[in-house]
Amino acid sequence: TQLLEQSPQFLSIQEGENLTVYCNSSSVFSSLQWYRQEPGEGPVLLVTVVTGGEVKKLKRLTFQFGDARKDSSLHITAAQPGDTGLYLCAGARRGAQKLVFGQGTRLTINP
Amino acid sequence: KAGVTQTPRYLIKTRGQQVTLSCSPISGHRSVSWYQQTPGQGLQFLFEYFSETQRNKGNFPGRFSGRQFSNSRSEMNVSTLELGDSALYLCASSSQLDNSPLHFGNGTRLTVT
C-alpha cells in the first residue's frame, strides 16, 4: 500500500492545454515536496510546501498544499513540451527521518 | 558547487555477482540517502547515512548494505545479485538529517542478467 497516491499515473496532452496532478494520503505531513525527473537524470526539487492551504507559484506551475496537510496538487497552465517528465511528490512526517515518495505521474506534452 | 556525483552510470552484472556503487555528495552535505527506482515500485528508500552512521533503513534484504566515509562519500553494496535487483539506484544528499530537500545524483543504472 502506497502511503502517497499520485494520480493520474500517466498523462499525455497537447501543448497549450492545462492539467492538474494530485498527490493524496490519509496521513498528515509536516511538509510536502514536488520533484521533476527527466529521462536519464535524477529528480530535481521544484518546490516545498509547509503550511496547510499554502499556494506557491513557479512560472506556469501552481502548487497547493491541502488545508489538512494530507494532500497536494500541481497545476500546469499552458503546458509546453519542456514540461515533459516524471513528477514526484514526497511527504515528510514529524518524527520520521525520511521522505515518503509517491509513485509519480509521467507527463508527456505533445507539440 | 558541484552536484551529487554517482559512479558508474551504467553497470551490467550477472546473477550471483556482487556490485558496489559510489556516491559523492554536494560539498558540505553530511546526509546521504540511497533509493531504488523501478517502473513498478517507484522510488523505494534503501538507507540513510549521516556522519558515517546509518540512521535509517528501508525494507530491503540484508544483501543490500552501505557505508559512509569521513568525507561523506558513500557506497552501497549489493551481494548475490538477483534479476529483480535491476533498477536505477539514486543517491541523494542533504545538509541536515531532517527532511530537508534532497539533491539527487543522476543514478546508476544496474542491469542484472
Short mmCIF file of C-alpha atoms in Angstrom, two decimals:
data_model
loop_
_atom_site.label_atom_id
_atom_site.label_comp_id
_atom_site.label_asym_id
_atom_site.label_seq_id
_atom_site.Cartn_x
_atom_site.Cartn_y
_atom_site.Cartn_z
CA THR A 1 0.00 0.00 0.00
CA GLN A 2 1.40 3.34 -1.08
CA LEU A 3 1.39 6.00 1.62
CA LEU A 4 1.20 8.70 -1.02
CA GLU A 5 -1.05 8.09 -4.02
CA GLN A 6 -0.45 10.12 -7.14
CA SER A 7 -2.96 10.45 -9.94
CA PRO A 8 -3.06 10.10 -12.77
CA GLN A 9 -0.12 7.76 -13.23
CA PHE A 10 0.18 8.70 -16.90
CA LEU A 11 -0.97 11.81 -18.71
CA SER A 12 -0.44 12.74 -22.33
CA ILE A 13 -1.81 16.05 -23.57
CA GLN A 14 -1.26 18.60 -26.30
CA GLU A 15 0.88 21.68 -25.96
CA GLY A 16 -1.12 24.63 -24.64
CA GLU A 17 -3.55 22.60 -22.53
CA ASN A 18 -3.90 22.87 -18.77
CA LEU A 19 -3.54 19.95 -16.38
CA THR A 20 -3.66 19.04 -12.71
CA VAL A 21 -1.78 16.27 -10.94
CA TYR A 22 -2.83 15.07 -7.50
CA CYS A 23 -0.97 13.66 -4.51
CA ASN A 24 -3.20 12.19 -1.79
CA SER A 25 -2.75 10.46 1.53
CA SER A 26 -4.65 9.56 4.67
CA SER A 27 -1.63 10.68 6.70
CA VAL A 28 -0.70 14.19 7.77
CA PHE A 29 2.60 15.53 6.56
CA SER A 30 4.66 18.34 8.08
CA SER A 31 5.72 19.35 4.58
CA LEU A 32 5.45 18.15 1.04
CA GLN A 33 7.95 18.42 -1.77
CA TRP A 34 7.48 18.16 -5.52
CA TYR A 35 10.24 16.91 -7.79
CA ARG A 36 10.53 16.56 -11.56
CA GLN A 37 12.66 13.86 -13.11
CA GLU A 38 13.70 13.88 -16.75
CA PRO A 39 14.96 10.79 -18.60
CA GLY A 40 18.50 9.84 -17.65
CA GLU A 41 18.60 12.23 -14.71
CA GLY A 42 17.79 12.25 -11.03
CA PRO A 43 14.77 14.06 -9.57
CA VAL A 44 15.13 17.82 -9.15
CA LEU A 45 13.27 19.71 -6.43
CA LEU A 46 10.61 22.11 -7.71
CA VAL A 47 9.01 23.36 -4.50
CA THR A 48 8.38 22.66 -0.83
CA VAL A 49 5.02 23.48 0.77
CA VAL A 50 4.79 23.62 4.53
CA THR A 51 1.60 25.35 5.68
CA GLY A 52 -1.90 23.91 5.23
CA GLY A 53 -3.64 25.80 2.42
CA GLU A 54 -0.37 27.20 1.10
CA VAL A 55 -0.17 28.03 -2.59
CA LYS A 56 3.13 28.50 -4.38
CA LYS A 57 3.68 29.54 -7.98
CA LEU A 58 6.65 28.74 -10.15
CA LYS A 59 6.04 30.41 -13.53
CA ARG A 60 3.24 28.33 -15.10
CA LEU A 61 3.22 25.80 -12.26
CA THR A 62 0.95 26.26 -9.23
CA PHE A 63 1.37 24.05 -6.17
CA GLN A 64 -1.18 23.77 -3.39
CA PHE A 65 -0.99 22.05 -0.02
CA GLY A 66 -4.31 20.87 1.36
CA ASP A 67 -5.75 22.56 4.44
CA ALA A 68 -5.36 19.35 6.45
CA ARG A 69 -1.84 18.76 5.07
CA LYS A 70 -2.84 15.36 3.71
CA ASP A 71 -2.87 16.17 0.02
CA SER A 72 -1.36 18.40 -2.61
CA SER A 73 -1.88 19.32 -6.22
CA LEU A 74 0.21 20.61 -9.07
CA HIS A 75 -1.49 22.62 -11.79
CA ILE A 76 0.28 23.47 -15.04
CA THR A 77 -1.09 26.20 -17.25
CA ALA A 78 -0.47 26.20 -20.99
CA ALA A 79 1.74 23.11 -20.89
CA GLN A 80 4.86 23.05 -23.03
CA PRO A 81 6.96 20.13 -24.33
CA GLY A 82 9.66 21.13 -21.83
CA ASP A 83 7.25 20.20 -19.02
CA THR A 84 7.52 16.55 -20.04
CA GLY A 85 8.85 14.36 -17.24
CA LEU A 86 8.05 12.30 -14.18
CA TYR A 87 6.52 14.38 -11.40
CA LEU A 88 7.04 13.03 -7.89
CA CYS A 89 5.56 14.20 -4.63
CA ALA A 90 7.32 13.40 -1.37
CA GLY A 91 5.93 13.84 2.10
CA ALA A 92 7.81 14.47 5.32
CA ARG A 93 6.30 13.25 8.57
CA ARG A 94 7.01 14.64 12.03
CA GLY A 95 9.42 12.39 13.88
CA ALA A 96 10.29 10.42 10.78
CA GLN A 97 13.64 10.98 9.18
CA LYS A 98 12.99 10.03 5.61
CA LEU A 99 10.76 11.28 2.89
CA VAL A 100 7.97 9.13 1.52
CA PHE A 101 7.60 9.29 -2.25
CA GLY A 102 4.53 8.80 -4.38
CA GLN A 103 4.74 6.57 -7.44
CA GLY A 104 4.87 9.56 -9.74
CA THR A 105 2.91 10.97 -12.66
CA ARG A 106 4.51 10.53 -16.04
CA LEU A 107 3.58 13.58 -18.07
CA THR A 108 4.03 13.88 -21.82
CA ILE A 109 3.33 17.13 -23.62
CA ASN A 110 2.95 16.67 -27.37
CA PRO A 111 3.92 19.54 -29.68
CA LYS B 1 29.07 23.98 -6.30
CA ALA B 2 29.38 20.54 -7.89
CA GLY B 3 26.27 18.39 -7.70
CA VAL B 4 25.89 14.86 -6.45
CA THR B 5 28.08 12.50 -8.44
CA GLN B 6 27.32 8.82 -8.86
CA THR B 7 29.58 6.27 -10.47
CA PRO B 8 29.37 4.28 -12.56
CA ARG B 9 26.41 5.47 -14.67
CA TYR B 10 25.72 2.05 -16.12
CA LEU B 11 26.53 -1.44 -14.91
CA ILE B 12 25.74 -4.89 -16.24
CA LYS B 13 26.19 -7.86 -13.92
CA THR B 14 25.10 -11.48 -13.86
CA ARG B 15 23.06 -13.22 -11.20
CA GLY B 16 25.04 -14.16 -8.14
CA GLN B 17 27.66 -11.46 -8.55
CA GLN B 18 28.06 -8.53 -6.22
CA VAL B 19 28.26 -4.82 -7.04
CA THR B 20 29.45 -1.62 -5.38
CA LEU B 21 28.04 1.77 -6.29
CA SER B 22 29.61 5.08 -5.30
CA CYS B 23 28.16 8.47 -4.43
CA SER B 24 29.90 11.78 -3.75
CA PRO B 25 27.52 14.28 -2.11
CA ILE B 26 27.46 18.03 -2.52
CA SER B 27 30.33 19.58 -0.60
CA GLY B 28 29.25 20.27 2.96
CA HIS B 29 26.32 17.85 2.90
CA ARG B 30 26.61 15.23 5.59
CA SER B 31 23.47 13.22 4.91
CA VAL B 32 23.40 10.68 2.09
CA SER B 33 20.35 8.60 1.20
CA TRP B 34 20.00 5.78 -1.30
CA TYR B 35 16.88 4.91 -3.28
CA GLN B 36 15.97 2.16 -5.71
CA GLN B 37 13.77 3.22 -8.60
CA THR B 38 11.85 0.75 -10.76
CA PRO B 39 8.87 1.29 -13.07
CA GLY B 40 6.64 -0.91 -10.94
CA GLN B 41 7.58 0.19 -7.43
CA GLY B 42 8.66 3.79 -7.92
CA LEU B 43 11.23 5.24 -5.54
CA GLN B 44 11.94 2.93 -2.64
CA PHE B 45 14.08 4.07 0.28
CA LEU B 46 17.12 1.89 0.97
CA PHE B 47 19.04 3.64 3.75
CA GLU B 48 20.35 6.94 5.01
CA TYR B 49 23.76 7.77 6.43
CA PHE B 50 24.79 10.78 8.47
CA SER B 51 28.27 11.32 9.86
CA GLU B 52 29.32 7.79 8.93
CA THR B 53 26.41 6.19 10.80
CA GLN B 54 23.37 4.51 9.30
CA ARG B 55 20.40 6.45 10.67
CA ASN B 56 17.51 4.88 8.82
CA LYS B 57 16.93 1.71 6.84
CA GLY B 58 14.19 0.70 4.44
CA ASN B 59 12.63 -2.71 3.93
CA PHE B 60 15.30 -4.34 1.81
CA PRO B 61 17.05 -7.67 2.46
CA GLY B 62 20.45 -7.83 4.09
CA ARG B 63 22.06 -8.29 0.67
CA PHE B 64 21.81 -4.51 0.41
CA SER B 65 24.33 -2.68 2.54
CA GLY B 66 26.08 0.61 2.60
CA ARG B 67 28.62 2.75 4.34
CA GLN B 68 29.71 6.35 4.57
CA PHE B 69 33.24 7.63 4.85
CA SER B 70 34.62 10.53 6.86
CA ASN B 71 34.47 12.79 3.79
CA SER B 72 30.72 11.99 3.50
CA ARG B 73 31.21 9.94 0.34
CA SER B 74 29.04 6.84 0.41
CA GLU B 75 28.99 3.41 -1.16
CA MET B 76 26.27 0.84 -1.40
CA ASN B 77 26.85 -2.83 -2.00
CA VAL B 78 24.50 -5.49 -3.29
CA SER B 79 25.62 -9.08 -2.91
CA THR B 80 24.30 -12.21 -4.61
CA LEU B 81 22.54 -10.21 -7.29
CA GLU B 82 19.09 -11.27 -8.45
CA LEU B 83 17.28 -10.37 -11.67
CA GLY B 84 14.86 -8.26 -9.63
CA ASP B 85 17.70 -6.02 -8.49
CA SER B 86 17.78 -4.44 -11.95
CA ALA B 87 16.90 -0.82 -11.32
CA LEU B 88 18.08 2.76 -11.25
CA TYR B 89 19.88 3.39 -7.96
CA LEU B 90 19.74 7.01 -6.88
CA CYS B 91 21.82 8.72 -4.27
CA ALA B 92 20.68 11.97 -2.68
CA SER B 93 22.43 14.31 -0.31
CA SER B 94 21.11 16.95 2.06
CA SER B 95 22.65 19.27 4.56
CA GLN B 96 20.69 18.02 7.55
CA LEU B 97 19.38 14.76 8.92
CA ASP B 98 15.81 16.05 8.92
CA ASN B 99 13.53 16.14 5.91
CA SER B 100 15.48 18.84 4.12
CA PRO B 101 15.11 18.84 0.34
CA LEU B 102 17.14 16.18 -1.36
CA HIS B 103 19.70 16.78 -4.07
CA PHE B 104 19.83 13.72 -6.31
CA GLY B 105 22.56 12.39 -8.50
CA ASN B 106 21.77 11.04 -11.97
CA GLY B 107 21.84 7.48 -10.72
CA THR B 108 23.49 4.21 -11.60
CA ARG B 109 21.50 2.02 -13.98
CA LEU B 110 22.11 -1.58 -12.90
CA THR B 111 21.10 -4.42 -15.18
CA VAL B 112 21.30 -7.99 -13.86
CA THR B 113 21.24 -10.75 -16.49
#
